[in-house]
mmCIF file of N, CA and C in Angstrom:
data_model
loop_
_atom_site.group_PDB
_atom_site.id
_atom_site.type_symbol
_atom_site.label_atom_id
_atom_site.label_comp_id
_atom_site.label_asym_id
_atom_site.label_seq_id
_atom_site.Cartn_x
_atom_site.Cartn_y
_atom_site.Cartn_z
ATOM 1 N N UNK A 21 40.322 25.597 63.954
ATOM 2 C CA UNK A 21 40.713 24.538 64.869
ATOM 3 C C UNK A 21 39.506 24.214 65.750
ATOM 4 N N UNK A 22 39.235 22.913 65.923
ATOM 5 C CA UNK A 22 38.123 22.468 66.759
ATOM 6 C C UNK A 22 38.635 22.079 68.142
ATOM 7 N N UNK A 23 37.779 22.303 69.137
ATOM 8 C CA UNK A 23 38.128 22.005 70.520
ATOM 9 C C UNK A 23 37.061 21.128 71.157
ATOM 10 N N UNK A 24 37.478 20.434 72.226
ATOM 11 C CA UNK A 24 36.563 19.661 73.052
ATOM 12 C C UNK A 24 36.796 20.087 74.502
ATOM 13 N N UNK A 25 35.716 20.256 75.263
ATOM 14 C CA UNK A 25 35.849 20.602 76.675
ATOM 15 C C UNK A 25 35.894 19.314 77.487
ATOM 16 N N UNK A 26 36.924 19.177 78.308
ATOM 17 C CA UNK A 26 37.113 17.988 79.130
ATOM 18 C C UNK A 26 37.372 18.383 80.578
ATOM 19 N N UNK A 27 36.990 17.502 81.490
ATOM 20 C CA UNK A 27 37.304 17.681 82.906
ATOM 21 C C UNK A 27 38.471 16.756 83.212
ATOM 22 N N UNK A 28 39.642 17.347 83.463
ATOM 23 C CA UNK A 28 40.889 16.596 83.616
ATOM 24 C C UNK A 28 41.433 16.741 85.029
ATOM 25 N N UNK A 29 42.163 15.719 85.466
ATOM 26 C CA UNK A 29 42.711 15.766 86.819
ATOM 27 C C UNK A 29 44.141 15.243 86.841
ATOM 28 N N UNK A 30 44.352 14.069 87.397
ATOM 29 C CA UNK A 30 45.708 13.506 87.510
ATOM 30 C C UNK A 30 46.259 13.207 86.128
ATOM 31 N N UNK A 31 47.572 13.290 86.000
ATOM 32 C CA UNK A 31 48.165 13.053 84.696
ATOM 33 C C UNK A 31 49.616 12.604 84.808
ATOM 34 N N UNK A 32 50.083 11.983 83.730
ATOM 35 C CA UNK A 32 51.458 11.534 83.614
ATOM 36 C C UNK A 32 52.074 12.240 82.422
ATOM 37 N N UNK A 33 53.139 12.984 82.673
ATOM 38 C CA UNK A 33 53.825 13.721 81.612
ATOM 39 C C UNK A 33 55.018 12.899 81.140
ATOM 40 N N UNK A 34 55.099 12.694 79.833
ATOM 41 C CA UNK A 34 56.258 12.026 79.241
ATOM 42 C C UNK A 34 57.130 13.118 78.633
ATOM 43 N N UNK A 35 58.301 13.345 79.230
ATOM 44 C CA UNK A 35 59.192 14.438 78.824
ATOM 45 C C UNK A 35 60.126 14.056 77.684
ATOM 46 N N UNK A 36 60.165 12.800 77.350
ATOM 47 C CA UNK A 36 61.084 12.340 76.309
ATOM 48 C C UNK A 36 61.763 11.062 76.762
ATOM 49 N N UNK A 37 62.975 10.856 76.275
ATOM 50 C CA UNK A 37 63.708 9.629 76.570
ATOM 51 C C UNK A 37 65.127 9.959 77.027
ATOM 52 N N UNK A 38 65.654 9.104 77.909
ATOM 53 C CA UNK A 38 67.020 9.307 78.375
ATOM 54 C C UNK A 38 68.005 8.622 77.414
ATOM 55 N N UNK A 39 69.274 8.595 77.781
ATOM 56 C CA UNK A 39 70.316 8.024 76.925
ATOM 57 C C UNK A 39 70.125 6.531 76.687
ATOM 58 N N UNK A 40 69.402 5.861 77.574
ATOM 59 C CA UNK A 40 69.131 4.425 77.420
ATOM 60 C C UNK A 40 67.782 4.162 76.753
ATOM 61 N N UNK A 41 67.179 5.220 76.212
ATOM 62 C CA UNK A 41 65.890 5.152 75.516
ATOM 63 C C UNK A 41 64.740 4.787 76.463
ATOM 64 N N UNK A 42 64.887 5.136 77.750
ATOM 65 C CA UNK A 42 63.835 4.921 78.735
ATOM 66 C C UNK A 42 63.046 6.210 78.878
ATOM 67 N N UNK A 43 61.705 6.091 78.946
ATOM 68 C CA UNK A 43 60.865 7.286 79.075
ATOM 69 C C UNK A 43 61.191 8.056 80.350
ATOM 70 N N UNK A 44 61.225 9.358 80.239
ATOM 71 C CA UNK A 44 61.363 10.237 81.390
ATOM 72 C C UNK A 44 59.955 10.709 81.714
ATOM 73 N N UNK A 45 59.403 10.226 82.844
ATOM 74 C CA UNK A 45 58.016 10.543 83.167
ATOM 75 C C UNK A 45 57.910 11.282 84.492
ATOM 76 N N UNK A 46 56.831 12.040 84.591
ATOM 77 C CA UNK A 46 56.522 12.794 85.811
ATOM 78 C C UNK A 46 55.058 12.536 86.138
ATOM 79 N N UNK A 47 54.799 12.004 87.331
ATOM 80 C CA UNK A 47 53.429 11.743 87.782
ATOM 81 C C UNK A 47 52.916 12.976 88.525
ATOM 82 N N UNK A 48 51.729 13.454 88.159
ATOM 83 C CA UNK A 48 51.156 14.636 88.797
ATOM 84 C C UNK A 48 49.779 14.277 89.353
ATOM 85 N N UNK A 49 49.596 14.499 90.659
ATOM 86 C CA UNK A 49 48.298 14.292 91.294
ATOM 87 C C UNK A 49 47.717 15.665 91.622
ATOM 88 N N UNK A 50 46.626 15.994 90.967
ATOM 89 C CA UNK A 50 45.975 17.290 91.173
ATOM 90 C C UNK A 50 44.983 17.186 92.325
ATOM 91 N N UNK A 51 44.871 18.248 93.093
ATOM 92 C CA UNK A 51 43.924 18.269 94.211
ATOM 93 C C UNK A 51 42.486 18.269 93.704
ATOM 94 N N UNK A 52 42.258 18.964 92.596
ATOM 95 C CA UNK A 52 40.909 19.076 92.044
ATOM 96 C C UNK A 52 40.945 18.924 90.536
ATOM 97 N N UNK A 53 39.874 18.404 89.996
ATOM 98 C CA UNK A 53 39.740 18.340 88.542
ATOM 99 C C UNK A 53 39.407 19.736 88.032
ATOM 100 N N UNK A 54 39.764 20.008 86.778
ATOM 101 C CA UNK A 54 39.422 21.299 86.180
ATOM 102 C C UNK A 54 39.034 21.103 84.723
ATOM 103 N N UNK A 55 38.177 21.989 84.255
ATOM 104 C CA UNK A 55 37.737 21.943 82.860
ATOM 105 C C UNK A 55 38.798 22.589 81.987
ATOM 106 N N UNK A 56 39.045 21.982 80.837
ATOM 107 C CA UNK A 56 40.018 22.514 79.892
ATOM 108 C C UNK A 56 39.459 22.354 78.480
ATOM 109 N N UNK A 57 39.776 23.305 77.627
ATOM 110 C CA UNK A 57 39.489 23.171 76.210
ATOM 111 C C UNK A 57 40.725 22.580 75.558
ATOM 112 N N UNK A 58 40.545 21.471 74.864
ATOM 113 C CA UNK A 58 41.662 20.758 74.241
ATOM 114 C C UNK A 58 41.452 20.769 72.730
ATOM 115 N N UNK A 59 42.483 21.159 71.996
ATOM 116 C CA UNK A 59 42.413 21.120 70.535
ATOM 117 C C UNK A 59 42.316 19.664 70.091
ATOM 118 N N UNK A 60 41.310 19.360 69.299
ATOM 119 C CA UNK A 60 41.076 17.984 68.869
ATOM 120 C C UNK A 60 42.266 17.421 68.104
ATOM 121 N N UNK A 61 42.957 18.251 67.335
ATOM 122 C CA UNK A 61 44.087 17.732 66.559
ATOM 123 C C UNK A 61 45.297 17.366 67.426
ATOM 124 N N UNK A 62 45.265 17.667 68.724
ATOM 125 C CA UNK A 62 46.349 17.277 69.636
ATOM 126 C C UNK A 62 46.073 15.952 70.335
ATOM 127 N N UNK A 63 44.847 15.437 70.199
ATOM 128 C CA UNK A 63 44.476 14.174 70.849
ATOM 129 C C UNK A 63 45.038 13.022 70.029
ATOM 130 N N UNK A 64 45.837 12.176 70.685
ATOM 131 C CA UNK A 64 46.452 11.031 70.012
ATOM 132 C C UNK A 64 45.635 9.758 70.187
ATOM 133 N N UNK A 65 45.039 9.579 71.368
ATOM 134 C CA UNK A 65 44.204 8.396 71.593
ATOM 135 C C UNK A 65 43.347 8.610 72.840
ATOM 136 N N UNK A 66 42.297 7.785 72.920
ATOM 137 C CA UNK A 66 41.387 7.829 74.070
ATOM 138 C C UNK A 66 41.101 6.394 74.488
ATOM 139 N N UNK A 67 41.245 6.129 75.785
ATOM 140 C CA UNK A 67 40.858 4.833 76.335
ATOM 141 C C UNK A 67 39.758 5.093 77.361
ATOM 142 N N UNK A 68 39.293 4.056 78.012
ATOM 143 C CA UNK A 68 38.235 4.246 79.005
ATOM 144 C C UNK A 68 38.714 5.014 80.227
ATOM 145 N N UNK A 69 40.023 5.101 80.436
ATOM 146 C CA UNK A 69 40.555 5.773 81.626
ATOM 147 C C UNK A 69 41.397 7.003 81.325
ATOM 148 N N UNK A 70 42.019 7.052 80.154
ATOM 149 C CA UNK A 70 42.966 8.116 79.851
ATOM 150 C C UNK A 70 42.748 8.686 78.462
ATOM 151 N N UNK A 71 43.131 9.951 78.335
ATOM 152 C CA UNK A 71 43.199 10.585 77.021
ATOM 153 C C UNK A 71 44.644 11.038 76.839
ATOM 154 N N UNK A 72 45.224 10.703 75.711
ATOM 155 C CA UNK A 72 46.621 11.019 75.426
ATOM 156 C C UNK A 72 46.666 12.248 74.536
ATOM 157 N N UNK A 73 47.331 13.298 75.035
ATOM 158 C CA UNK A 73 47.377 14.582 74.336
ATOM 159 C C UNK A 73 48.830 14.970 74.096
ATOM 160 N N UNK A 74 49.112 15.435 72.881
ATOM 161 C CA UNK A 74 50.465 15.881 72.528
ATOM 162 C C UNK A 74 50.563 17.388 72.691
ATOM 163 N N UNK A 75 51.655 17.828 73.291
ATOM 164 C CA UNK A 75 51.928 19.252 73.486
ATOM 165 C C UNK A 75 53.194 19.622 72.729
ATOM 166 N N UNK A 76 53.589 20.854 72.812
ATOM 167 C CA UNK A 76 54.777 21.348 72.103
ATOM 168 C C UNK A 76 56.025 20.572 72.515
ATOM 169 N N UNK A 77 57.003 20.584 71.635
ATOM 170 C CA UNK A 77 58.303 19.971 71.891
ATOM 171 C C UNK A 77 58.214 18.468 72.132
ATOM 172 N N UNK A 78 57.281 17.814 71.477
ATOM 173 C CA UNK A 78 57.123 16.357 71.552
ATOM 174 C C UNK A 78 56.809 15.840 72.950
ATOM 175 N N UNK A 79 56.250 16.657 73.783
ATOM 176 C CA UNK A 79 55.828 16.216 75.116
ATOM 177 C C UNK A 79 54.411 15.676 74.997
ATOM 178 N N UNK A 80 54.163 14.523 75.633
ATOM 179 C CA UNK A 80 52.809 13.980 75.651
ATOM 180 C C UNK A 80 52.363 13.803 77.095
ATOM 181 N N UNK A 81 51.049 13.896 77.293
ATOM 182 C CA UNK A 81 50.493 13.765 78.640
ATOM 183 C C UNK A 81 49.314 12.798 78.603
ATOM 184 N N UNK A 82 49.343 11.825 79.505
ATOM 185 C CA UNK A 82 48.214 10.929 79.726
ATOM 186 C C UNK A 82 47.365 11.548 80.833
ATOM 187 N N UNK A 83 46.168 11.989 80.503
ATOM 188 C CA UNK A 83 45.269 12.626 81.463
ATOM 189 C C UNK A 83 44.162 11.664 81.890
ATOM 190 N N UNK A 84 43.832 11.665 83.176
ATOM 191 C CA UNK A 84 42.605 11.028 83.641
ATOM 192 C C UNK A 84 41.482 12.027 83.365
ATOM 193 N N UNK A 85 40.376 11.546 82.842
ATOM 194 C CA UNK A 85 39.254 12.448 82.564
ATOM 195 C C UNK A 85 37.999 11.939 83.263
ATOM 196 N N UNK A 86 37.033 12.843 83.474
ATOM 197 C CA UNK A 86 35.829 12.489 84.220
ATOM 198 C C UNK A 86 34.618 12.210 83.333
ATOM 199 N N UNK A 87 34.661 12.617 82.088
ATOM 200 C CA UNK A 87 33.528 12.400 81.208
ATOM 201 C C UNK A 87 33.380 10.908 80.876
ATOM 202 N N UNK A 88 32.245 10.560 80.332
ATOM 203 C CA UNK A 88 31.982 9.200 79.900
ATOM 204 C C UNK A 88 32.702 8.930 78.577
ATOM 205 N N UNK A 89 33.342 7.763 78.474
ATOM 206 C CA UNK A 89 34.092 7.391 77.265
ATOM 207 C C UNK A 89 33.220 7.497 76.016
ATOM 208 N N UNK A 90 31.999 6.994 76.076
ATOM 209 C CA UNK A 90 31.111 7.016 74.908
ATOM 210 C C UNK A 90 30.795 8.443 74.483
ATOM 211 N N UNK A 91 30.652 9.339 75.452
ATOM 212 C CA UNK A 91 30.379 10.742 75.149
ATOM 213 C C UNK A 91 31.553 11.360 74.373
ATOM 214 N N UNK A 92 32.758 11.135 74.846
ATOM 215 C CA UNK A 92 33.945 11.665 74.163
ATOM 216 C C UNK A 92 34.072 11.052 72.773
ATOM 217 N N UNK A 93 33.871 9.763 72.681
ATOM 218 C CA UNK A 93 33.951 9.078 71.393
ATOM 219 C C UNK A 93 32.969 9.687 70.392
ATOM 220 N N UNK A 94 31.740 9.911 70.816
ATOM 221 C CA UNK A 94 30.737 10.489 69.917
ATOM 222 C C UNK A 94 31.117 11.882 69.446
ATOM 223 N N UNK A 95 31.645 12.702 70.344
ATOM 224 C CA UNK A 95 32.060 14.060 69.956
ATOM 225 C C UNK A 95 33.191 13.991 68.933
ATOM 226 N N UNK A 96 34.160 13.126 69.166
ATOM 227 C CA UNK A 96 35.313 13.041 68.266
ATOM 228 C C UNK A 96 34.953 12.446 66.908
ATOM 229 N N UNK A 97 33.929 11.628 66.856
ATOM 230 C CA UNK A 97 33.519 11.031 65.580
ATOM 231 C C UNK A 97 32.655 11.954 64.732
ATOM 232 N N UNK A 98 32.181 13.040 65.301
ATOM 233 C CA UNK A 98 31.334 13.986 64.545
ATOM 234 C C UNK A 98 32.157 14.816 63.591
#
């Protein structure tokens, strides 16, 4: 399994959907950014502001990251 080191901070957790098929979300504001190793096969998408990562039980998290978009793109394309 390959990993990428990212500096992550604020994030939005999508816990699933309610009975009306509306997303159940939780907004989290972290006091400080922290470095994390993320399994590349869990990354669903990357934009200039967010990286979308899938976790167990179909939970997904939109993370704000501090690295440069082009840097992340280059690592993932290797």
